[in-house]
Amino acid sequence: MRLMEADWTLPQPGWGALAVWRRNLRVWRKLIGPAVVLNFGEPTLYLLGLGFGLGAFIDTMSGMPYLAFLASGIIASSAMTTASFEGTYSVFTRMDVQRTYDAMLATPLTLDDILAGEMLWCATKAGFSAAAILAVAALLGVTGGWEALWALPVAFLIGLCFGGLALVVSAVSSNYDFFNYYFVLAVTPMLILCGVFYPIEGLPPAMQAAIQVLPLTHAVALARPLVAGLPVTDVALHVAVLVLYAGAGFYLALALARRRLLV
Amino acid sequence: MTPIVSAAGLVKHYGGFTAVDGVSFDIAPGRCVGVLGPNGAGKTTTLRMILGMTPMTAGSLSVFGLPMPAAGRAIRRRIGVVPQADNLDPDFRVDENLEVHASYFGIDAATARARVPELLAFASLTERRHARTDTLSGGMKRRLTIARALINAPDLVMLDEPTTGLDPQARHVIWSRLSALRARGTTLLLTTHYMEEAERLCDELMIMDHGRILDRGSPRELIQRHVEPEVIEVRAGDTRRFAALAERHGCRLEAQGDSLYCYGHESAPLLDFLQQDPALVYLHRPAGLEDVFLRITGRDLRD
Ligand SMILES: Nc1ncnc2c1ncn2[C@@H]1O[C@H](COP(=O)(O)OP(=O)(O)O)[C@@H](O)[C@H]1O
Ligand SMILES: [Mg+2]
């Protein structure tokens, strides 16, 4: 990869990003049935299955009922996977297979607008999925109170973070198969290692230190206490890590997409 | 009057390969200009540079008097594009395609919805307005793409091979729509390798090959400048005696496969000769753009 040859002009997204966001929302509304089934169905299965199944053996974890522990973790991980799928499979379809970006680039929209719109959309879908899980968790009576709603903007931020990273992957992919690498080597390890299903304090110290560089660790650290109604620590650090990943991902994805499309 | 497009010394390199090799041209308002060239001539690359979708390696370009790429957004706001490969949005129905495209121009939803019926009528797609785009025929897709290119009431419409791959009926419909646009005073820039299309639609032609503009003029001027007025194509029979006679008459001869092309001014004596030999199958016709094109760009295959 000759990265230096890419166009590293600073991103200048404009209002056009919202047109791209609205386009995606309009498509999503057409398919709202399956989308809602997916958003509610999957986390409900996880919560009921794992929550009650494992919860029968585990009384509390990190000072909260296991169901609350799991629900708060899944809000973060589901924001991650939702944004990651949207930013890879769906974005790649529009960028490459359907040539949607080609049509957009012949209008006043710039690639900066398009990728910003896509990233906002990834975050919005992450927010939708978090809202669905939060609703299920509230029905099961495991949320702390109204402060749990803070999980929604946090899920949006998690969506920006993983949306940005997924855009990078899309910008360098030649086909859908390439995404397997990203999911197997990045998304799934985070899902397993970053404290979604168990507290990271149980991991060996070296591993605990290593996973501090992974964004999902910080996503979980923010979402869990907010959902469970406990005090949040190191807010600035966690937010900063997510913002940094989001910003760096967007910039890198933009430079790579410019090299790919504006030739 | 400021030209709609003014290009000076446009160059595009891909690695060591030169796709566009220093082209300069102006396009006056209200004209229909055709770029005629074989595959790989650099037509699409030139259009993409005008849109700012391909960064130029060298040269300067102004569109509507605005500099490209600095004023890219403002320039594209006033251009309609029909790309070489269809890129309609398969996630939307026919009418939605127009509405969504309008939103990329910042046109509000109510204004867009008000424009859609007229554009659908122009494209003869009113009945199919709720159809999915993947159920449309090739000709319908092209018409929808042309309608989409008009959603922003553009001052310049660029069409990249608008009728390639269409059947004759579909092609004629597109031609009539483009003529209607021309009559409204919209400036058109189109690429094609169909001579008939170029001859019917364009006021001016640029013949392009290997990234260069080889000549420019109206179809009639180009024919007068480059080829003799009459052509006799001899398609079968023993052409040796005919060739000798034609040469004595000062004709220019070109062989292609079994055919012999004879370009000249006074064909009557040659036709007398051909009529005496029933084994000779021939066609006598006035010279056209195709002859110009082949003369200038050669008869070699391109892909
Ligand atoms: N992205 C690209 N990378 C490398 N070569 C390209 C690229 N795009 C076009 N070319 C080459 O540039 C030349 C001109 O292409 P193009 O402008 O598409 O020609 P035309 O539209 O006249 O058929 C062709 O030889 C083509 O292969
Ligand atoms: Mg082309």
Coordinates of C-alpha atoms and ligand atoms in Angstrom, one line a residue:
Chain A
M1 CA 0.0 0.0 0.0
R2 CA 1.5 3.3 -1.0
L3 CA -0.2 5.3 1.6
M4 CA 1.8 8.5 1.0
E5 CA 0.3 8.8 -2.5
A6 CA -3.2 9.1 -1.1
D7 CA -4.9 12.5 -0.9
W8 CA -4.5 13.5 2.8
T9 CA -6.3 16.8 2.5
L10 CA -8.1 17.3 5.8
P11 CA -11.8 16.2 5.7
Q12 CA -14.3 18.9 5.0
P13 CA -17.7 17.3 5.2
G14 CA -20.7 19.5 4.7
W15 CA -24.4 19.4 4.9
G16 CA -24.5 16.9 2.1
A17 CA -23.6 14.3 4.7
L18 CA -27.2 14.5 5.9
A19 CA -28.5 13.8 2.4
V20 CA -26.5 10.6 2.4
W21 CA -27.8 9.8 6.0
R22 CA -31.4 10.4 4.9
R23 CA -30.9 8.2 1.8
N24 CA -29.9 5.3 4.1
L25 CA -32.7 6.0 6.5
R26 CA -35.2 5.9 3.7
V27 CA -34.0 2.5 2.6
W28 CA -34.0 1.2 6.2
R29 CA -37.6 2.3 6.6
K30 CA -38.6 0.2 3.7
L31 CA -37.2 -2.8 5.4
I32 CA -38.3 -1.9 8.9
G33 CA -40.0 -5.2 9.6
P34 CA -36.9 -7.4 9.4
A35 CA -34.8 -4.7 11.0
V36 CA -36.9 -4.6 14.1
V37 CA -37.0 -8.3 14.3
L38 CA -33.2 -8.4 14.2
N39 CA -32.8 -5.5 16.6
F40 CA -35.1 -6.9 19.3
G41 CA -35.0 -10.6 18.6
E42 CA -31.3 -11.2 18.8
P43 CA -30.5 -9.4 22.1
T44 CA -33.7 -10.8 23.6
L45 CA -32.4 -14.3 22.9
Y46 CA -29.0 -13.5 24.3
L47 CA -30.4 -11.9 27.4
L48 CA -33.0 -14.6 28.1
G49 CA -30.8 -17.5 27.1
L50 CA -27.5 -16.5 28.6
G51 CA -28.8 -14.2 31.3
F52 CA -31.2 -16.7 32.8
G53 CA -29.1 -19.8 31.9
L54 CA -25.8 -18.6 33.2
G55 CA -27.5 -16.3 35.8
A56 CA -28.7 -19.5 37.5
F57 CA -25.1 -20.2 38.4
I58 CA -23.9 -16.7 38.8
D59 CA -25.5 -14.6 41.4
T60 CA -23.9 -11.3 40.9
M61 CA -21.0 -10.1 38.8
S62 CA -19.1 -6.9 39.6
G63 CA -21.7 -6.0 42.1
M64 CA -24.7 -6.4 39.9
P65 CA -27.1 -9.2 38.9
Y66 CA -25.6 -11.2 36.0
L67 CA -28.5 -10.2 33.8
A68 CA -27.7 -6.5 34.3
F69 CA -24.0 -7.2 33.7
L70 CA -24.8 -9.0 30.5
A71 CA -27.4 -6.5 29.2
S72 CA -25.0 -3.5 29.7
G73 CA -22.2 -5.4 28.0
I74 CA -24.4 -6.4 25.1
I75 CA -25.5 -2.8 24.5
A76 CA -21.9 -1.9 23.8
S77 CA -21.0 -5.0 21.8
S78 CA -24.2 -4.8 19.8
A79 CA -23.4 -1.2 18.9
M80 CA -20.0 -2.4 17.8
T81 CA -21.3 -5.3 15.6
T82 CA -24.2 -3.2 14.1
A83 CA -21.9 -0.4 13.1
S84 CA -19.3 -2.9 11.8
F85 CA -21.7 -4.8 9.6
E86 CA -23.2 -1.6 8.2
G87 CA -19.7 -0.1 7.6
T88 CA -18.4 -3.2 5.8
Y89 CA -21.1 -5.2 3.9
S90 CA -23.6 -2.4 3.3
V91 CA -21.0 0.4 2.6
F92 CA -19.1 -1.8 0.3
T93 CA -22.2 -2.7 -1.6
R94 CA -22.9 1.0 -2.2
M95 CA -19.3 2.0 -2.8
D96 CA -18.4 -0.8 -5.2
V97 CA -21.2 -3.2 -6.3
Q98 CA -24.1 -0.8 -6.8
R99 CA -21.9 2.2 -7.8
T100 CA -24.0 4.4 -5.6
Y101 CA -21.1 6.6 -4.8
D102 CA -20.3 7.1 -8.4
A103 CA -23.8 8.6 -8.9
M104 CA -23.4 10.7 -5.7
L105 CA -20.0 12.0 -6.8
A106 CA -21.5 13.5 -10.0
T107 CA -23.6 15.8 -7.8
P108 CA -22.4 18.5 -5.4
L109 CA -21.6 15.8 -2.8
T110 CA -17.9 15.1 -2.1
L111 CA -16.4 11.9 -0.8
D112 CA -16.0 13.7 2.5
D113 CA -19.8 14.2 2.7
I114 CA -20.5 10.7 1.6
L115 CA -18.3 9.0 4.2
A116 CA -19.4 11.4 6.9
G117 CA -23.0 10.5 6.1
E118 CA -22.2 6.8 6.1
M119 CA -20.5 7.1 9.5
L120 CA -23.4 9.0 11.0
W121 CA -25.7 6.3 9.7
C122 CA -23.5 3.5 11.2
A123 CA -23.8 5.4 14.5
T124 CA -27.6 5.8 14.1
K125 CA -28.1 2.1 13.6
A126 CA -25.9 1.4 16.6
G127 CA -28.2 3.7 18.5
F128 CA -31.3 1.8 17.3
S129 CA -29.9 -1.5 18.4
A130 CA -28.9 -0.1 21.8
A131 CA -32.4 1.3 22.2
A132 CA -33.9 -2.1 21.5
I133 CA -31.7 -3.9 24.0
L134 CA -32.3 -1.1 26.6
A135 CA -36.0 -1.6 26.2
V136 CA -35.8 -5.3 26.7
A137 CA -33.4 -4.8 29.7
A138 CA -35.9 -2.3 31.2
L139 CA -38.7 -4.7 30.8
L140 CA -36.7 -7.4 32.6
G141 CA -36.2 -4.8 35.3
V142 CA -32.4 -4.8 35.2
T143 CA -31.7 -1.1 34.3
G144 CA -30.7 1.4 37.0
G145 CA -33.1 4.2 36.2
W146 CA -33.6 7.0 33.8
E147 CA -29.8 7.6 33.7
A148 CA -29.7 4.4 31.7
L149 CA -30.8 6.5 28.7
W150 CA -27.3 7.9 28.6
A151 CA -26.4 4.6 27.0
L152 CA -28.0 5.8 23.8
P153 CA -25.5 8.7 23.1
V154 CA -22.8 6.4 24.2
A155 CA -24.0 3.8 21.7
F156 CA -24.0 6.5 19.0
L157 CA -20.4 7.3 19.9
I158 CA -19.5 3.6 19.8
G159 CA -21.1 3.4 16.4
L160 CA -19.0 6.3 15.1
C161 CA -15.9 4.6 16.4
F162 CA -16.6 1.2 14.8
G163 CA -18.2 2.8 11.8
G164 CA -15.0 4.7 11.1
L165 CA -12.9 1.5 11.4
A166 CA -15.3 -0.4 9.2
L167 CA -15.0 2.3 6.5
V168 CA -11.3 1.8 6.5
V169 CA -11.8 -1.9 5.8
S170 CA -14.3 -1.2 3.1
A171 CA -12.0 1.2 1.4
V172 CA -9.3 -1.4 1.0
S173 CA -11.5 -4.4 0.2
S174 CA -11.7 -6.0 -3.2
N175 CA -14.7 -8.2 -2.3
Y176 CA -16.9 -9.3 0.5
D177 CA -14.7 -12.2 1.6
F178 CA -12.1 -9.8 2.8
F179 CA -14.4 -8.8 5.6
N180 CA -14.0 -12.2 7.2
Y181 CA -10.4 -11.2 8.2
Y182 CA -11.7 -8.1 9.9
F183 CA -14.4 -9.9 11.8
V184 CA -12.3 -12.9 12.8
L185 CA -9.2 -10.9 13.7
A186 CA -10.7 -7.8 15.2
V187 CA -14.4 -7.8 16.0
T188 CA -14.8 -11.2 17.4
P189 CA -11.7 -11.0 19.6
M190 CA -13.0 -7.8 21.1
L191 CA -16.4 -9.3 21.7
I192 CA -14.8 -12.1 23.7
L193 CA -11.9 -10.2 25.4
C194 CA -13.2 -6.8 26.2
G195 CA -15.5 -7.5 29.2
V196 CA -18.8 -8.0 27.6
F197 CA -19.5 -11.4 29.2
Y198 CA -17.2 -11.3 32.2
P199 CA -15.2 -8.6 34.1
I200 CA -11.7 -8.0 32.6
E201 CA -10.2 -8.0 36.1
G202 CA -10.2 -11.8 35.8
L203 CA -7.8 -11.8 32.9
P204 CA -4.0 -12.1 33.4
P205 CA -2.5 -8.6 34.1
A206 CA -0.5 -8.4 30.8
M207 CA -3.7 -9.1 28.9
Q208 CA -5.6 -6.6 30.9
A209 CA -3.0 -4.0 29.9
A210 CA -3.1 -5.1 26.3
I211 CA -6.9 -4.8 25.9
Q212 CA -6.8 -1.2 27.1
V213 CA -5.9 -0.2 23.5
L214 CA -9.0 -1.9 22.2
P215 CA -12.0 0.5 21.8
L216 CA -14.6 -2.0 23.0
T217 CA -13.0 -2.1 26.4
H218 CA -13.7 1.6 26.8
A219 CA -17.2 1.2 25.2
V220 CA -18.1 -1.4 27.8
A221 CA -16.5 0.7 30.6
L222 CA -18.8 3.6 29.7
A223 CA -22.0 1.7 29.0
R224 CA -22.1 -0.7 31.9
P225 CA -22.3 1.6 34.9
L226 CA -24.6 4.0 33.0
V227 CA -27.1 1.1 32.3
A228 CA -26.8 -0.4 35.8
G229 CA -27.1 3.0 37.6
L230 CA -23.6 2.9 39.1
P231 CA -21.0 5.8 39.1
V232 CA -18.9 6.0 36.0
T233 CA -15.1 6.4 36.3
D234 CA -12.6 7.8 33.9
V235 CA -15.3 9.2 31.6
A236 CA -12.9 11.5 29.8
L237 CA -10.4 8.7 29.0
H238 CA -13.1 6.4 27.7
V239 CA -14.7 9.0 25.5
A240 CA -11.3 10.2 24.3
V241 CA -10.3 6.7 23.1
L242 CA -13.6 6.3 21.2
V243 CA -13.4 9.7 19.7
L244 CA -9.8 9.2 18.7
Y245 CA -10.6 5.9 17.0
A246 CA -13.6 7.5 15.3
G247 CA -11.6 10.5 14.0
A248 CA -8.6 8.5 12.9
G249 CA -10.7 5.9 11.2
F250 CA -12.7 8.5 9.3
Y251 CA -9.6 10.3 8.1
L252 CA -7.8 7.1 7.1
A253 CA -10.9 5.8 5.4
L254 CA -11.4 9.0 3.5
A255 CA -7.8 9.1 2.2
L256 CA -8.0 5.4 1.2
A257 CA -11.4 5.9 -0.5
R258 CA -10.2 9.0 -2.4
R259 CA -7.3 6.8 -3.7
R260 CA -9.8 4.1 -4.7
L261 CA -12.6 6.2 -6.3
L262 CA -11.2 9.5 -7.4
V263 CA -8.8 8.2 -10.0
Chain B
M1 CA -19.7 35.0 -24.0
T2 CA -17.8 32.9 -21.4
P3 CA -17.5 29.3 -22.7
I4 CA -19.4 26.7 -20.7
V5 CA -16.3 24.6 -20.5
S6 CA -12.8 25.8 -21.2
A7 CA -10.0 23.3 -21.0
A8 CA -6.3 24.0 -21.6
G9 CA -3.7 21.4 -21.8
L10 CA -5.5 18.7 -19.9
V11 CA -3.3 15.7 -19.1
K12 CA -4.0 12.5 -17.2
H13 CA -1.4 9.9 -16.4
Y14 CA -2.1 6.5 -14.9
G15 CA 1.3 5.4 -13.6
G16 CA 3.4 5.5 -16.7
F17 CA 0.4 5.4 -19.1
T18 CA -0.9 8.6 -20.6
A19 CA -4.7 8.4 -20.9
V20 CA -5.3 12.1 -21.9
D21 CA -2.4 13.8 -23.6
G22 CA -2.8 17.6 -23.5
V23 CA -6.3 18.4 -24.8
S24 CA -7.5 21.9 -25.1
F25 CA -11.0 23.0 -26.2
D26 CA -13.8 25.4 -25.5
I27 CA -17.5 24.6 -25.5
A28 CA -19.8 27.5 -26.3
P29 CA -23.2 27.9 -24.6
G30 CA -26.1 26.2 -26.2
R31 CA -24.0 23.9 -28.4
C32 CA -24.1 20.2 -28.7
V33 CA -20.6 18.9 -28.9
G34 CA -19.7 15.3 -29.5
V35 CA -16.5 13.6 -28.7
L36 CA -15.9 10.8 -31.2
G37 CA -13.3 8.2 -30.5
P38 CA -12.5 4.5 -30.4
N39 CA -12.4 2.6 -27.1
G40 CA -9.6 3.8 -24.8
A41 CA -9.3 7.2 -26.6
G42 CA -9.7 9.0 -23.3
K43 CA -13.3 10.2 -23.6
T44 CA -14.6 9.1 -20.2
T45 CA -11.4 10.3 -18.5
T46 CA -11.9 13.8 -20.0
L47 CA -15.6 13.9 -18.9
R48 CA -14.6 12.8 -15.4
M49 CA -11.9 15.5 -15.2
I50 CA -14.6 18.1 -16.1
L51 CA -16.7 16.8 -13.2
G52 CA -13.7 16.8 -10.8
M53 CA -14.1 13.0 -10.3
T54 CA -10.7 12.4 -11.8
P55 CA -7.9 14.7 -10.6
M56 CA -5.9 16.0 -13.6
T57 CA -2.2 15.5 -13.8
A58 CA -1.7 18.8 -15.6
G59 CA -3.6 21.5 -17.3
S60 CA -6.3 23.9 -16.3
L61 CA -10.0 23.7 -16.5
S62 CA -12.8 26.2 -15.9
V63 CA -16.5 25.4 -16.1
F64 CA -19.1 28.1 -16.2
G65 CA -16.2 30.4 -15.6
L66 CA -15.4 28.7 -12.3
P67 CA -12.1 27.0 -11.6
M68 CA -12.0 23.2 -11.3
P69 CA -11.3 21.6 -8.9
A70 CA -11.5 24.6 -6.4
A71 CA -15.2 25.2 -7.2
G72 CA -16.1 21.6 -7.7
R73 CA -19.3 21.6 -5.7
A74 CA -20.6 24.8 -7.3
I75 CA -19.8 23.4 -10.8
R76 CA -21.4 20.1 -10.3
R77 CA -24.5 21.8 -8.9
R78 CA -25.2 23.0 -12.5
I79 CA -24.3 19.8 -14.4
G80 CA -26.4 16.8 -15.2
V81 CA -24.5 13.5 -15.9
V82 CA -25.4 10.3 -17.8
P83 CA -22.5 8.0 -17.0
Q84 CA -21.3 5.3 -19.3
A85 CA -22.3 2.5 -16.9
D86 CA -25.7 2.7 -15.3
N87 CA -25.7 3.5 -11.6
L88 CA -29.3 3.9 -10.8
D89 CA -30.0 3.2 -7.1
P90 CA -31.4 -0.4 -6.9
D91 CA -32.7 0.3 -3.3
F92 CA -35.3 2.6 -4.7
R93 CA -38.2 2.6 -7.2
V94 CA -38.1 4.7 -10.3
D95 CA -39.7 7.9 -8.9
E96 CA -37.7 7.6 -5.7
N97 CA -34.5 7.5 -7.7
L98 CA -35.3 11.0 -8.9
E99 CA -36.3 12.2 -5.5
V100 CA -33.3 10.8 -3.8
H101 CA -30.9 12.2 -6.4
A102 CA -32.5 15.6 -6.0
S103 CA -31.7 15.5 -2.3
Y104 CA -28.0 15.2 -3.2
F105 CA -28.3 18.6 -4.8
G106 CA -29.9 20.1 -1.7
I107 CA -33.2 20.3 -3.5
D108 CA -36.0 20.1 -0.9
A109 CA -38.4 17.2 -1.0
A110 CA -41.5 19.2 -2.0
T111 CA -39.7 20.8 -4.9
A112 CA -38.3 17.5 -6.0
R113 CA -41.7 15.8 -5.9
A114 CA -43.1 18.5 -8.0
R115 CA -40.5 18.1 -10.7
V116 CA -40.7 14.3 -10.9
P117 CA -44.0 13.9 -13.0
E118 CA -42.6 16.1 -15.7
L119 CA -39.3 14.3 -15.9
L120 CA -41.0 10.9 -15.9
A121 CA -43.2 12.1 -18.8
F122 CA -40.2 13.3 -20.6
A123 CA -38.6 9.9 -20.2
S124 CA -41.9 8.1 -21.1
L125 CA -41.7 6.3 -17.7
T126 CA -44.9 7.6 -16.1
E127 CA -46.5 4.2 -16.1
R128 CA -43.4 2.5 -14.6
R129 CA -42.9 5.1 -11.9
H130 CA -43.4 2.6 -9.1
A131 CA -41.3 -0.1 -10.7
R132 CA -38.1 -1.4 -9.2
T133 CA -35.1 -0.3 -11.3
D134 CA -33.9 -3.8 -11.8
T135 CA -37.1 -4.6 -13.7
L136 CA -36.5 -1.9 -16.3
S137 CA -35.1 -2.7 -19.8
G138 CA -31.8 -1.2 -20.9
G139 CA -33.5 1.5 -22.8
M140 CA -35.8 2.4 -19.8
K141 CA -32.8 2.6 -17.5
R142 CA -31.0 5.0 -19.9
R143 CA -34.1 7.2 -20.1
L144 CA -34.4 7.2 -16.3
T145 CA -30.8 8.1 -16.1
I146 CA -31.3 11.0 -18.5
A147 CA -34.4 12.1 -16.5
R148 CA -32.2 11.9 -13.3
A149 CA -29.6 14.1 -15.0
L150 CA -32.2 16.8 -15.5
I151 CA -33.5 16.9 -11.9
N152 CA -31.3 19.9 -11.0
A153 CA -32.3 21.9 -14.2
P154 CA -28.7 21.8 -15.4
D155 CA -27.0 24.2 -17.7
L156 CA -24.7 21.5 -19.1
V157 CA -25.6 17.9 -19.6
M158 CA -22.8 15.4 -20.2
L159 CA -23.6 12.0 -21.6
D160 CA -21.1 9.2 -21.9
E161 CA -22.1 6.9 -24.7
P162 CA -25.8 7.4 -24.1
T163 CA -27.0 4.8 -26.6
T164 CA -24.3 2.1 -26.5
G165 CA -25.9 -1.4 -26.2
L166 CA -29.4 -0.2 -27.0
D167 CA -31.6 -1.5 -29.8
P168 CA -32.5 0.8 -32.7
Q169 CA -36.0 1.7 -31.3
A170 CA -34.6 2.6 -27.9
R171 CA -31.8 4.6 -29.6
H172 CA -34.2 6.6 -31.7
V173 CA -36.2 7.5 -28.6
I174 CA -33.1 8.7 -26.8
W175 CA -32.1 10.8 -29.8
S176 CA -35.5 12.5 -29.9
R177 CA -35.2 13.4 -26.2
L178 CA -31.7 14.8 -26.7
S179 CA -32.9 16.8 -29.7
A180 CA -35.6 18.2 -27.5
L181 CA -33.0 19.2 -24.8
R182 CA -30.9 20.8 -27.5
A183 CA -33.9 22.8 -28.7
R184 CA -34.4 24.2 -25.2
G185 CA -30.9 25.6 -25.3
T186 CA -29.2 23.1 -22.9
T187 CA -25.5 22.7 -23.7
L188 CA -24.7 19.1 -24.4
L189 CA -21.4 17.3 -24.3
L190 CA -21.7 13.7 -25.4
T191 CA -19.3 10.9 -26.3
T192 CA -20.1 8.3 -28.8
H193 CA -18.7 5.9 -31.3
Y194 CA -21.9 5.9 -33.4
M195 CA -21.4 8.2 -36.4
E196 CA -25.1 8.5 -37.1
E197 CA -25.6 9.7 -33.5
A198 CA -22.8 12.3 -33.9
E199 CA -24.1 13.4 -37.3
R200 CA -27.7 13.8 -36.1
L201 CA -27.2 15.5 -32.8
C202 CA -24.0 17.4 -32.8
D203 CA -23.2 20.9 -34.0
E204 CA -19.5 20.2 -33.5
L205 CA -17.4 17.1 -33.2
M206 CA -14.0 16.5 -31.6
I207 CA -12.3 13.4 -32.9
M208 CA -10.2 11.9 -30.2
D209 CA -7.7 9.1 -30.2
H210 CA -4.8 8.1 -27.9
G211 CA -5.6 10.9 -25.5
R212 CA -5.4 13.6 -28.2
I213 CA -7.9 15.7 -30.1
L214 CA -7.1 15.0 -33.7
D215 CA -9.5 17.4 -35.3
R216 CA -12.5 19.5 -34.5
G217 CA -15.4 20.9 -36.6
S218 CA -18.9 20.4 -37.8
P219 CA -19.7 17.0 -39.3
R220 CA -19.8 18.6 -42.8
E221 CA -16.6 20.4 -42.3
L222 CA -14.8 17.3 -41.2
I223 CA -16.1 15.3 -44.2
Q224 CA -15.0 18.0 -46.6
R225 CA -11.6 18.3 -44.9
H226 CA -10.7 14.7 -44.7
V227 CA -12.3 12.6 -47.4
E228 CA -13.3 12.7 -51.0
P229 CA -17.0 13.2 -51.6
E230 CA -17.8 9.8 -53.0
V231 CA -17.1 6.3 -52.0
I232 CA -17.4 3.0 -54.0
E233 CA -17.2 -0.1 -51.9
V234 CA -16.5 -3.2 -54.0
R235 CA -17.4 -6.2 -51.9
A236 CA -17.0 -9.2 -54.2
G237 CA -15.4 -10.2 -57.5
D238 CA -12.0 -9.8 -59.0
T239 CA -11.1 -6.2 -58.2
R240 CA -7.7 -6.0 -59.8
R241 CA -8.7 -4.4 -63.1
F242 CA -11.1 -2.1 -61.3
A243 CA -8.4 -1.0 -58.9
A244 CA -6.1 -0.2 -61.8
L245 CA -8.8 1.9 -63.5
A246 CA -9.6 3.6 -60.3
E247 CA -6.0 4.5 -59.7
R248 CA -5.8 6.0 -63.1
H249 CA -8.8 8.2 -62.2
G250 CA -6.9 9.5 -59.2
C251 CA -9.0 7.6 -56.6
R252 CA -7.6 6.8 -53.2
L253 CA -7.9 3.0 -52.5
E254 CA -8.2 1.2 -49.2
A255 CA -8.5 -2.5 -48.7
Q256 CA -10.2 -4.1 -45.7
G257 CA -10.7 -7.8 -45.8
D258 CA -12.4 -8.7 -49.1
S259 CA -13.6 -5.2 -49.6
L260 CA -12.0 -2.5 -51.6
Y261 CA -12.9 1.2 -50.8
C262 CA -12.4 3.7 -53.5
Y263 CA -12.6 7.4 -52.5
G264 CA -12.9 9.9 -55.4
H265 CA -14.6 12.9 -57.0
E266 CA -16.0 11.7 -60.3
S267 CA -17.4 8.2 -60.1
A268 CA -19.5 8.0 -63.2
P269 CA -16.8 6.3 -65.4
L270 CA -16.0 3.8 -62.7
L271 CA -19.6 2.9 -62.2
D272 CA -19.9 2.3 -65.9
F273 CA -17.1 -0.2 -65.6
L274 CA -18.5 -1.9 -62.6
Q275 CA -21.9 -2.3 -64.2
Q276 CA -20.4 -4.3 -67.1
D277 CA -19.1 -7.0 -64.8
P278 CA -22.0 -8.8 -63.0
A279 CA -19.5 -10.6 -60.7
L280 CA -18.6 -7.4 -59.1
V281 CA -20.9 -6.5 -56.1
Y282 CA -20.6 -2.9 -55.1
L283 CA -22.1 0.0 -53.2
H284 CA -21.8 3.6 -54.3
R285 CA -22.5 6.3 -51.6
P286 CA -21.6 9.8 -50.5
A287 CA -18.7 9.9 -48.0
G288 CA -19.7 10.2 -44.4
L289 CA -18.3 10.6 -40.9
E290 CA -17.4 7.0 -40.6
D291 CA -15.0 7.4 -43.5
V292 CA -13.5 10.4 -41.7
F293 CA -13.3 8.5 -38.5
L294 CA -11.5 5.6 -40.1
R295 CA -9.2 7.8 -42.1
I296 CA -8.1 9.7 -39.0
T297 CA -8.0 7.0 -36.4
G298 CA -7.1 4.0 -38.7
R299 CA -8.7 0.7 -39.2
D300 CA -6.9 -1.3 -36.5
L301 CA -8.9 -3.1 -33.8
R302 CA -8.8 -1.4 -30.4
D303 CA -9.7 -4.1 -27.8
Ligands
LIG1 N1 -8.3 4.0 -13.3 C1 -7.6 3.7 -14.4 N2 -6.4 3.2 -14.2 C2 -5.6 2.9 -15.2 N3 -5.9 3.1 -16.5 C3 -7.1 3.7 -16.8 C4 -8.0 4.0 -15.7 N4 -9.1 4.6 -16.3 C5 -8.9 4.6 -17.6 N5 -7.7 4.1 -17.9 C6 -7.1 3.9 -19.3 O1 -7.1 5.1 -19.9 C7 -7.4 5.0 -21.3 C8 -8.6 5.9 -21.6 O2 -9.8 5.4 -20.9 P1 -11.2 6.0 -21.1 O3 -11.1 7.5 -20.9 O4 -12.1 5.3 -20.3 O5 -11.4 5.8 -22.7 P2 -12.8 5.9 -23.5 O6 -13.9 6.4 -22.6 O7 -12.5 6.8 -24.7 O8 -13.1 4.5 -24.0 C9 -7.7 3.6 -21.5 O9 -6.6 3.0 -22.1 C10 -8.0 3.0 -20.1 O10 -7.6 1.7 -20.0
MG2 MG -15.6 5.5 -22.1

